[in-house]
PDB file of C-alpha atoms in Angstrom:
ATOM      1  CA  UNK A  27      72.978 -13.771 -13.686  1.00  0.00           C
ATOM      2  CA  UNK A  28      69.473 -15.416 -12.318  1.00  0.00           C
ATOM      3  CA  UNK A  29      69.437 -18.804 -11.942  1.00  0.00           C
ATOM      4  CA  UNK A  30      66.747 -21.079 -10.897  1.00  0.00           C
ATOM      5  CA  UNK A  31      68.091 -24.865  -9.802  1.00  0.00           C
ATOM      6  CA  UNK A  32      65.183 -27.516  -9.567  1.00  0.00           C
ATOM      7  CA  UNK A  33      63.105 -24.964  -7.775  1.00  0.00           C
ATOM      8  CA  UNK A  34      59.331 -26.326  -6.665  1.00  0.00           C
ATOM      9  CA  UNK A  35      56.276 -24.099  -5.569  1.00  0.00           C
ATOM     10  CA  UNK A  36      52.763 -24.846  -5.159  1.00  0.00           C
ATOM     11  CA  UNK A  37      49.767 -23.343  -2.773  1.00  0.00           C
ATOM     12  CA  UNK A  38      47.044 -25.337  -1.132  1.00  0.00           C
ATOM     13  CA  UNK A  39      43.770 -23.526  -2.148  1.00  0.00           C
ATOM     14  CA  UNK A  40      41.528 -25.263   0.034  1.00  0.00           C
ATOM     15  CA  UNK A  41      40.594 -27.570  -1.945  1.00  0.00           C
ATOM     16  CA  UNK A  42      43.949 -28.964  -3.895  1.00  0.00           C
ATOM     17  CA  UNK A  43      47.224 -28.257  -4.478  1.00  0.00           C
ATOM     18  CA  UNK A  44      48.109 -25.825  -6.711  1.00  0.00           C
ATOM     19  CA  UNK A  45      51.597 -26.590  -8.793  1.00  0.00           C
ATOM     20  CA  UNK A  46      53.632 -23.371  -9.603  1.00  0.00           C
ATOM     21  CA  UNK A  47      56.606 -24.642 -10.244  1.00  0.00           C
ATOM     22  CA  UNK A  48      57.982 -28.405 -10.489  1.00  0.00           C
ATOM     23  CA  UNK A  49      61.753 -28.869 -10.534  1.00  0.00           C
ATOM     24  CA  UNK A  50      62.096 -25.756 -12.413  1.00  0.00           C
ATOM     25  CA  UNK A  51      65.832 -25.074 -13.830  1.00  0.00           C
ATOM     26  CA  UNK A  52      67.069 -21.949 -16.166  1.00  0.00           C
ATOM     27  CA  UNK A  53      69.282 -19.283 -16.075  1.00  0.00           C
ATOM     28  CA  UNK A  54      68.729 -16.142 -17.871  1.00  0.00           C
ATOM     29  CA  UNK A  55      72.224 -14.486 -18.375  1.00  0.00           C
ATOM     30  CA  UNK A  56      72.909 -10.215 -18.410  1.00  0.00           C
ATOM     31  CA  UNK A  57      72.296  -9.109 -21.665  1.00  0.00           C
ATOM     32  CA  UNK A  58      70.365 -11.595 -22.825  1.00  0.00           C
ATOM     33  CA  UNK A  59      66.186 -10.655 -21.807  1.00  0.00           C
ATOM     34  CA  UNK A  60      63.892 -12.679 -21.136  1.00  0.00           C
ATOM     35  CA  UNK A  61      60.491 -13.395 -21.980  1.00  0.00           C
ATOM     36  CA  UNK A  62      57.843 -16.104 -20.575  1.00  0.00           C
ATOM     37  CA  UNK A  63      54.227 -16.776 -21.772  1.00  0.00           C
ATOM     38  CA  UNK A  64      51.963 -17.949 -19.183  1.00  0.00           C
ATOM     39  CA  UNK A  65      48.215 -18.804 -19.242  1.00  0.00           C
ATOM     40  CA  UNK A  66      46.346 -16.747 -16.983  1.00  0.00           C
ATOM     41  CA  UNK A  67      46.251 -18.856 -13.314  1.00  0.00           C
ATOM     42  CA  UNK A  68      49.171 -19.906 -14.260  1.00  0.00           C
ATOM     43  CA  UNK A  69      51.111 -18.762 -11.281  1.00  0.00           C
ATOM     44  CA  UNK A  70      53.074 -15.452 -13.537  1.00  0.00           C
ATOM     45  CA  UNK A  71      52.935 -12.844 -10.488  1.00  0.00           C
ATOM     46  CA  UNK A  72      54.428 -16.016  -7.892  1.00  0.00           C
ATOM     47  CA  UNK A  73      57.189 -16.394 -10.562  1.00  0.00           C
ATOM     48  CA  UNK A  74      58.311 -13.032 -10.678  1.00  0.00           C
ATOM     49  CA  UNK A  75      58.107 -12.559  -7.135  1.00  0.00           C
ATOM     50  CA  UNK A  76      60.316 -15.102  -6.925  1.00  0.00           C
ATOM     51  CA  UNK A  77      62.886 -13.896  -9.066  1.00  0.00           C
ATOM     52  CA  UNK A  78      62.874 -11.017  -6.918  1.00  0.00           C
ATOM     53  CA  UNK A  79      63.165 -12.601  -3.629  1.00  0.00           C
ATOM     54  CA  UNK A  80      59.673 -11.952  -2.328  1.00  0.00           C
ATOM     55  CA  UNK A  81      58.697 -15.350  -2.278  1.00  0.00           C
ATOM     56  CA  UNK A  82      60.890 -18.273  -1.341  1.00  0.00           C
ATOM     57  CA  UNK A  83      60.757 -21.916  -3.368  1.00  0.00           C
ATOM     58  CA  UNK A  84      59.302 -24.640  -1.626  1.00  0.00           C
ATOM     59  CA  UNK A  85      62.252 -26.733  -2.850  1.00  0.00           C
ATOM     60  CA  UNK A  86      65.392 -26.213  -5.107  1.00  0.00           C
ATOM     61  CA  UNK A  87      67.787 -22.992  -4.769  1.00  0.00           C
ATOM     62  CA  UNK A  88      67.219 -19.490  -6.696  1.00  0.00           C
ATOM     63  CA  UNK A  89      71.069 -17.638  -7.444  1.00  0.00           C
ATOM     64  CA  UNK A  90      71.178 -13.566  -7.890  1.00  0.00           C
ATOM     65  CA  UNK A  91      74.517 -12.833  -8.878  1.00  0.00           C
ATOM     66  CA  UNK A  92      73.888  -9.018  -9.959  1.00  0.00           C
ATOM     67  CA  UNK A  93      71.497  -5.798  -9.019  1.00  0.00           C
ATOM     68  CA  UNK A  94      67.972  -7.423  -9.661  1.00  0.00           C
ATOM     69  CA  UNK A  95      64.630  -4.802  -9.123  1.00  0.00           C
ATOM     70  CA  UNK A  96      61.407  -5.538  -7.575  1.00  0.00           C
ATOM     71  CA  UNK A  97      58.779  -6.481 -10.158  1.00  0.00           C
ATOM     72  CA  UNK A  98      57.175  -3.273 -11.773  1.00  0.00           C
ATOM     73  CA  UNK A  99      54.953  -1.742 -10.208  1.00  0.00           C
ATOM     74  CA  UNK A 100      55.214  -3.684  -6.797  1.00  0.00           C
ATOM     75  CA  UNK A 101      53.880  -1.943  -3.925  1.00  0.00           C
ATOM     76  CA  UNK A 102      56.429  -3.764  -1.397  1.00  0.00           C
ATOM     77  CA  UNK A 103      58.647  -1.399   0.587  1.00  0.00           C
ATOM     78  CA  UNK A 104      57.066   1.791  -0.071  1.00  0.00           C
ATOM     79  CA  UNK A 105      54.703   2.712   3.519  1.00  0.00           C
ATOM     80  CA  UNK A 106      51.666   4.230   2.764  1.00  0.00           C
ATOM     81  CA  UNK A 107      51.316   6.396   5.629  1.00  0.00           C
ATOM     82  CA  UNK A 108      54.435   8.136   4.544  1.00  0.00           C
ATOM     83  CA  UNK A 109      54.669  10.240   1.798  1.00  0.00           C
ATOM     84  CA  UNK A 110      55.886  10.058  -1.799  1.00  0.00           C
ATOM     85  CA  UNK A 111      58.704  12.552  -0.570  1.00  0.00           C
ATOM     86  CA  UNK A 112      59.509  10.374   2.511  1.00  0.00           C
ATOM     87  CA  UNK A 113      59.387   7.071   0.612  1.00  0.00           C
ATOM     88  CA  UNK A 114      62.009   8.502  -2.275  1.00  0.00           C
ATOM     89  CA  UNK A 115      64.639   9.259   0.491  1.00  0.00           C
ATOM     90  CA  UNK A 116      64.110   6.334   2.436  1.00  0.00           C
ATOM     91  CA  UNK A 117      64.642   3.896  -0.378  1.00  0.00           C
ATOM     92  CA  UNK A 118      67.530   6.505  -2.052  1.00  0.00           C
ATOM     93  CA  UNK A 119      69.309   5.019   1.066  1.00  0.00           C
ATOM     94  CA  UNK A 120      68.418   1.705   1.295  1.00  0.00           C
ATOM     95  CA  UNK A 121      70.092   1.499  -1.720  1.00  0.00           C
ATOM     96  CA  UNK A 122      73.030   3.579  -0.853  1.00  0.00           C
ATOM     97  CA  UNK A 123      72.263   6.420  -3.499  1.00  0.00           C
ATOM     98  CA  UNK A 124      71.483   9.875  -2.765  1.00  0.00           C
ATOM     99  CA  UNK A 125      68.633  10.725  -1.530  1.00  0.00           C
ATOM    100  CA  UNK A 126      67.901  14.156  -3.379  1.00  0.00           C
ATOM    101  CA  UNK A 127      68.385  13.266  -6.740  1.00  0.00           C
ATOM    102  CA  UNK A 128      65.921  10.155  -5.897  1.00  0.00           C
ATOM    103  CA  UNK A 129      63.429  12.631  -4.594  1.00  0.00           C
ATOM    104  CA  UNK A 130      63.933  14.689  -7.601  1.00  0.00           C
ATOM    105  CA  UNK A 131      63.784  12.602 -10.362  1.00  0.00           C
ATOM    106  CA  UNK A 132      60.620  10.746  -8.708  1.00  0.00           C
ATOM    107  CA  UNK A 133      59.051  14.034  -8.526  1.00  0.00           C
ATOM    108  CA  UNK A 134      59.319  15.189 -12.071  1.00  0.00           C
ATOM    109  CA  UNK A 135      58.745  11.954 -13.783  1.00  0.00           C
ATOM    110  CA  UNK A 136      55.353  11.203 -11.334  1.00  0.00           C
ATOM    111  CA  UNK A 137      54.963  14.756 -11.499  1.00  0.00           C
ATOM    112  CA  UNK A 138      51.902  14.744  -8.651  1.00  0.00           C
ATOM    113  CA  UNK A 139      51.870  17.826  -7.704  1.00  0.00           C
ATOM    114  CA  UNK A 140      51.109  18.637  -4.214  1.00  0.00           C
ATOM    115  CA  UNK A 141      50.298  14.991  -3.433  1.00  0.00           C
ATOM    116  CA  UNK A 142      53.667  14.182  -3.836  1.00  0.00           C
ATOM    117  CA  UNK A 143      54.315  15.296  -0.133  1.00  0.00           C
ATOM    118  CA  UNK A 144      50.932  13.703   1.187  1.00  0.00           C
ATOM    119  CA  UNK A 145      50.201  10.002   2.545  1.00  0.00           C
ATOM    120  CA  UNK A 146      50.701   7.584  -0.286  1.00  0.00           C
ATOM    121  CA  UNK A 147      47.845   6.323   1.475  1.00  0.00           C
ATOM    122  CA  UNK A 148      45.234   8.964   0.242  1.00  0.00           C
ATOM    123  CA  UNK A 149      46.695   8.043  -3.698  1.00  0.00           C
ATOM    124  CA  UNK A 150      44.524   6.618  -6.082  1.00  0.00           C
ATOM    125  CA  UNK A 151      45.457   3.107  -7.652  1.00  0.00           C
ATOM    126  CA  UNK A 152      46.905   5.423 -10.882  1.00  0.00           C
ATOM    127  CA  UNK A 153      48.960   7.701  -8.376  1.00  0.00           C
ATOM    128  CA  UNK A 154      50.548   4.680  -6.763  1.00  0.00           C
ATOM    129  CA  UNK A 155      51.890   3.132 -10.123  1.00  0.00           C
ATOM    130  CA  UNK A 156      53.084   6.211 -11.109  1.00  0.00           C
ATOM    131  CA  UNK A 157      54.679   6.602  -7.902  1.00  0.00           C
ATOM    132  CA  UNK A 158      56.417   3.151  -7.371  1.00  0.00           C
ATOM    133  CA  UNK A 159      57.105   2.942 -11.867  1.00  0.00           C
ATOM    134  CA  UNK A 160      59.240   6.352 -11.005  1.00  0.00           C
ATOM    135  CA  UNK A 161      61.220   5.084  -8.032  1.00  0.00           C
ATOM    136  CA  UNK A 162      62.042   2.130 -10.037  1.00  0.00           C
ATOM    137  CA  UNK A 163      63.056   4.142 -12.575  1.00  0.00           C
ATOM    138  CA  UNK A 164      64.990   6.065 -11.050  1.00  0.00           C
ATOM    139  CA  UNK A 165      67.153   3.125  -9.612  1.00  0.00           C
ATOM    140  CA  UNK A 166      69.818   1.143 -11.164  1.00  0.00           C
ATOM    141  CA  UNK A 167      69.579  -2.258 -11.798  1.00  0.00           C
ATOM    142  CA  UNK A 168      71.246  -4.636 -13.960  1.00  0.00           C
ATOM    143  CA  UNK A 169      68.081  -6.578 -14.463  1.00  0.00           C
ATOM    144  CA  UNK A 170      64.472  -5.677 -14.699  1.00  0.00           C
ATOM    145  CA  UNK A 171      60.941  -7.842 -13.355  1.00  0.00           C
ATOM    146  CA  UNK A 172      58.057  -7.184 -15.402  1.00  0.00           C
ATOM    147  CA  UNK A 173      55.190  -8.594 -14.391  1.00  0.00           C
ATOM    148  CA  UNK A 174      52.065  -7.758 -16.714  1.00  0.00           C
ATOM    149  CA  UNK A 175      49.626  -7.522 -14.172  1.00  0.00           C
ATOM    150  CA  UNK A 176      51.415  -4.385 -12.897  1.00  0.00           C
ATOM    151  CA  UNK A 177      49.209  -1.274 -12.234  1.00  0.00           C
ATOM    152  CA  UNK A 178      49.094   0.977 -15.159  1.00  0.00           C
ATOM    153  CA  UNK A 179      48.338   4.617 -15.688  1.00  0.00           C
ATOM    154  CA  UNK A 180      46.000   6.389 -17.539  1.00  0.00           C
ATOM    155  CA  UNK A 181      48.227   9.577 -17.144  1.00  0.00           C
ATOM    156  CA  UNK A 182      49.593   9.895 -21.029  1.00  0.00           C
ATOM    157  CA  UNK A 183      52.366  12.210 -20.121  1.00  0.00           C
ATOM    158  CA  UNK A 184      53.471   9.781 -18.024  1.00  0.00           C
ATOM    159  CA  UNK A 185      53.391   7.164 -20.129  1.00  0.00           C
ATOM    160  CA  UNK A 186      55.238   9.053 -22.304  1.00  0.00           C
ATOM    161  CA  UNK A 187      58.568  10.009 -20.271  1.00  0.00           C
ATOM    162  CA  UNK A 188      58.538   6.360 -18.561  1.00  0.00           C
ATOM    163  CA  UNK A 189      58.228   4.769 -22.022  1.00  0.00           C
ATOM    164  CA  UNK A 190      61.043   6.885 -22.988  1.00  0.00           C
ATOM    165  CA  UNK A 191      63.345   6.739 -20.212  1.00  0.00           C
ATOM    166  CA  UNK A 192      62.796   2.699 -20.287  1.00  0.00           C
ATOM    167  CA  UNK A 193      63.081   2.189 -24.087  1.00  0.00           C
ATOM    168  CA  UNK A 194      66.497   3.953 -23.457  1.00  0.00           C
ATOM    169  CA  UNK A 195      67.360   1.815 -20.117  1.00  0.00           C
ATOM    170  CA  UNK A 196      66.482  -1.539 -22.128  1.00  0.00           C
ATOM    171  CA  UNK A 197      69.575  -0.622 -24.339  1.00  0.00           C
ATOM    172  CA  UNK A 198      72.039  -1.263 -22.078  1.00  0.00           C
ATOM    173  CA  UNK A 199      70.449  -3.641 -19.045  1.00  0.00           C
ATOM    174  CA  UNK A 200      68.261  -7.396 -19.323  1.00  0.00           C
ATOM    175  CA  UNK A 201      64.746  -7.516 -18.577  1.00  0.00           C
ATOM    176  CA  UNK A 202      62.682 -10.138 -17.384  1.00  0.00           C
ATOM    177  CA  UNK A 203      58.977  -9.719 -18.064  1.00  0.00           C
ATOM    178  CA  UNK A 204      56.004 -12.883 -17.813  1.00  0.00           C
ATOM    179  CA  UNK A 205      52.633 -12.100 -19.705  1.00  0.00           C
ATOM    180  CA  UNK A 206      49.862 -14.708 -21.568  1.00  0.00           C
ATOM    181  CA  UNK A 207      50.185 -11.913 -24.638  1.00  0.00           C
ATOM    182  CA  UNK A 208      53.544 -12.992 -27.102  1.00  0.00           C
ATOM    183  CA  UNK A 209      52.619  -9.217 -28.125  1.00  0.00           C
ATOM    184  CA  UNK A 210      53.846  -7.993 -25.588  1.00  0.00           C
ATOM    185  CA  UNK A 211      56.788 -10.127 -25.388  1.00  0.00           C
ATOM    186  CA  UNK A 212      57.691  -8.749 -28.417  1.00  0.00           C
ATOM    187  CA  UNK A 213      58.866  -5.667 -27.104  1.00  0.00           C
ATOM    188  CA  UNK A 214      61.275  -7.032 -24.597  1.00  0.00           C
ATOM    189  CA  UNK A 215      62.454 -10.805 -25.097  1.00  0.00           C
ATOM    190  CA  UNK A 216      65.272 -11.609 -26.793  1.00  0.00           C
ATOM    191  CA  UNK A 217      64.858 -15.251 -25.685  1.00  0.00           C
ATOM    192  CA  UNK A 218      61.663 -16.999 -24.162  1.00  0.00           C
ATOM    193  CA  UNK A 219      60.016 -19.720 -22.531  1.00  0.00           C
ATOM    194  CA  UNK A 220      56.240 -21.503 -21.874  1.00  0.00           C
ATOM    195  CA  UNK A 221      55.138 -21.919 -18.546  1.00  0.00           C
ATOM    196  CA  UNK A 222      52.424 -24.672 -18.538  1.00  0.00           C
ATOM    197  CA  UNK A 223      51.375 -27.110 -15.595  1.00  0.00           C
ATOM    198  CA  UNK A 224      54.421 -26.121 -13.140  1.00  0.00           C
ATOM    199  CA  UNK A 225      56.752 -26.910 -16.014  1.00  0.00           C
ATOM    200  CA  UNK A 226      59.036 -24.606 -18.281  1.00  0.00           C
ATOM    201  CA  UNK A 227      59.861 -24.835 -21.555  1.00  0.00           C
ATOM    202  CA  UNK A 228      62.562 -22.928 -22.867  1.00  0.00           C
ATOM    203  CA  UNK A 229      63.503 -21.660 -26.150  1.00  0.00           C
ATOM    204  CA  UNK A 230      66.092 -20.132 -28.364  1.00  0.00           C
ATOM    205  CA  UNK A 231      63.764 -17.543 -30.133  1.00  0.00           C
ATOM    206  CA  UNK A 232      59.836 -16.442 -29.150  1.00  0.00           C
ATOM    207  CA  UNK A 233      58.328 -17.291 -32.244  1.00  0.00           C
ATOM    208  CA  UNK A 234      59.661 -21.075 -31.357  1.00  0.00           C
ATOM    209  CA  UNK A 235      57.889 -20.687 -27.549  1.00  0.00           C
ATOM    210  CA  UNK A 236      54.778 -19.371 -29.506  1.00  0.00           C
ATOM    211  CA  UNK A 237      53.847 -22.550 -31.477  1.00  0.00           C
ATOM    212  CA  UNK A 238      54.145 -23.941 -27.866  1.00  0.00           C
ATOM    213  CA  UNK A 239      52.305 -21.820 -26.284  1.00  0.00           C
ATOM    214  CA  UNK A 240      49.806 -21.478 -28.971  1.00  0.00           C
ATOM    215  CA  UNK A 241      49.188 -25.878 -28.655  1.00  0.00           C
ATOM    216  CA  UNK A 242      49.054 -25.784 -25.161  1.00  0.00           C
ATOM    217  CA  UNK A 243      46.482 -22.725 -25.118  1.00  0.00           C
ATOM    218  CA  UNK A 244      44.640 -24.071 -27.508  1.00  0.00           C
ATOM    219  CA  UNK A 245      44.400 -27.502 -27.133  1.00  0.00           C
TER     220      UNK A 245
END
């Protein structure tokens, strides 16, 4: 279970304050995903960062009571002046998980070749997503962050195992994603909500968040 409990955030931009969040409460429950449409600005990547612990609230309290991942495709953690094989192992046992079936899966599902034992640092942005996507892959977690401005890759083979291997993880763990597109929504949410002006709006079903979304977009 995630639960957020009148939880505030907001940035000064140099000019004004910008609201995030404003006495934000929900709880998104296992087994039941999670999808929440978002303007662009709106504050999506903060959100999910917070659901992940990388950010704290200003005010309010934020509960994990289960195995939550970093947002997809979050560079956090990994160092780039190690390599793809160093950064495997070392996160294997962060996590308490062994360390050479980590390395193993991350290096056929990235499948990088020799750059899989270079610098992380010498990757290009496409290398990097593939890299980080695999590792989170190749963890467990009982929920999933999806944040749409993730890197992407233009690798299709790629795309192709990791779509596979998540359709079939979606089946049996929650995912949390935030994007402005109810497409892609679509995909994931079983449930959904509107963030607009610091405030969410939660619904039973997305195409009732939709005709929200779709007023407050559009107005």
């Amino acid at each position: 279970m995630l639960e957020f409990d009148n939880v505030s955030k907001s940035f000064w931009t140099g000019t004004q304050r910008k609201v995030i969040l404003e006495q934000v409460s929900f709880r998104v429950e296992l087994g039941t995903s999670l999808g929440i449409l978002a303007p662009n600005g709106t504050g999506k990547t903060t959100l999910i960062n917070m659901m992940a612990g990388l950010e704290k609230p200003d005010e309010g309290n934020i509960r994990r009571d289960c195995n939550i991942s970093f947002p997809l495709g979050f560079m956090g953690g990994v160092v780039l002046k190690h390599s793809a094989f160093e950064n495997s192992r070392y996160i294997a046992r962060i996590y308490g998980l062994d360390p050479n079936y980590i390395e193993a899966f991350c290096r056929w599902l990235c499948n990088l070749g020799e750059y899989f034992d270079q610098p992380l640092g010498t990757y290009s942005q496409g290398m990097r997503a593939r890299f980080t996507f695999s590792l989170m892959l190749a963890l467990d977690f009982d929920m999933y962050l999806i944040d749409e401005g993730m890197p992407s890759s233009t690798d299709v083979e790629f795309n192709r195992k990791a779509g596979e291997i998540l359709k079939e993880r979606l089946r049996t763990t929650t995912v949390v994603i935030v994007s402005h597109q109810p497409s892609v929504l679509e995909k994931f949410a079983k449930t959904a909500g509107v963030l607009v002006g610091g405030k969410l709006e939660m619904f039973d079903t997305l195409e009732e968040a939709k005709q929200l979304y779709d007023y407050e977009t559009q107005s």
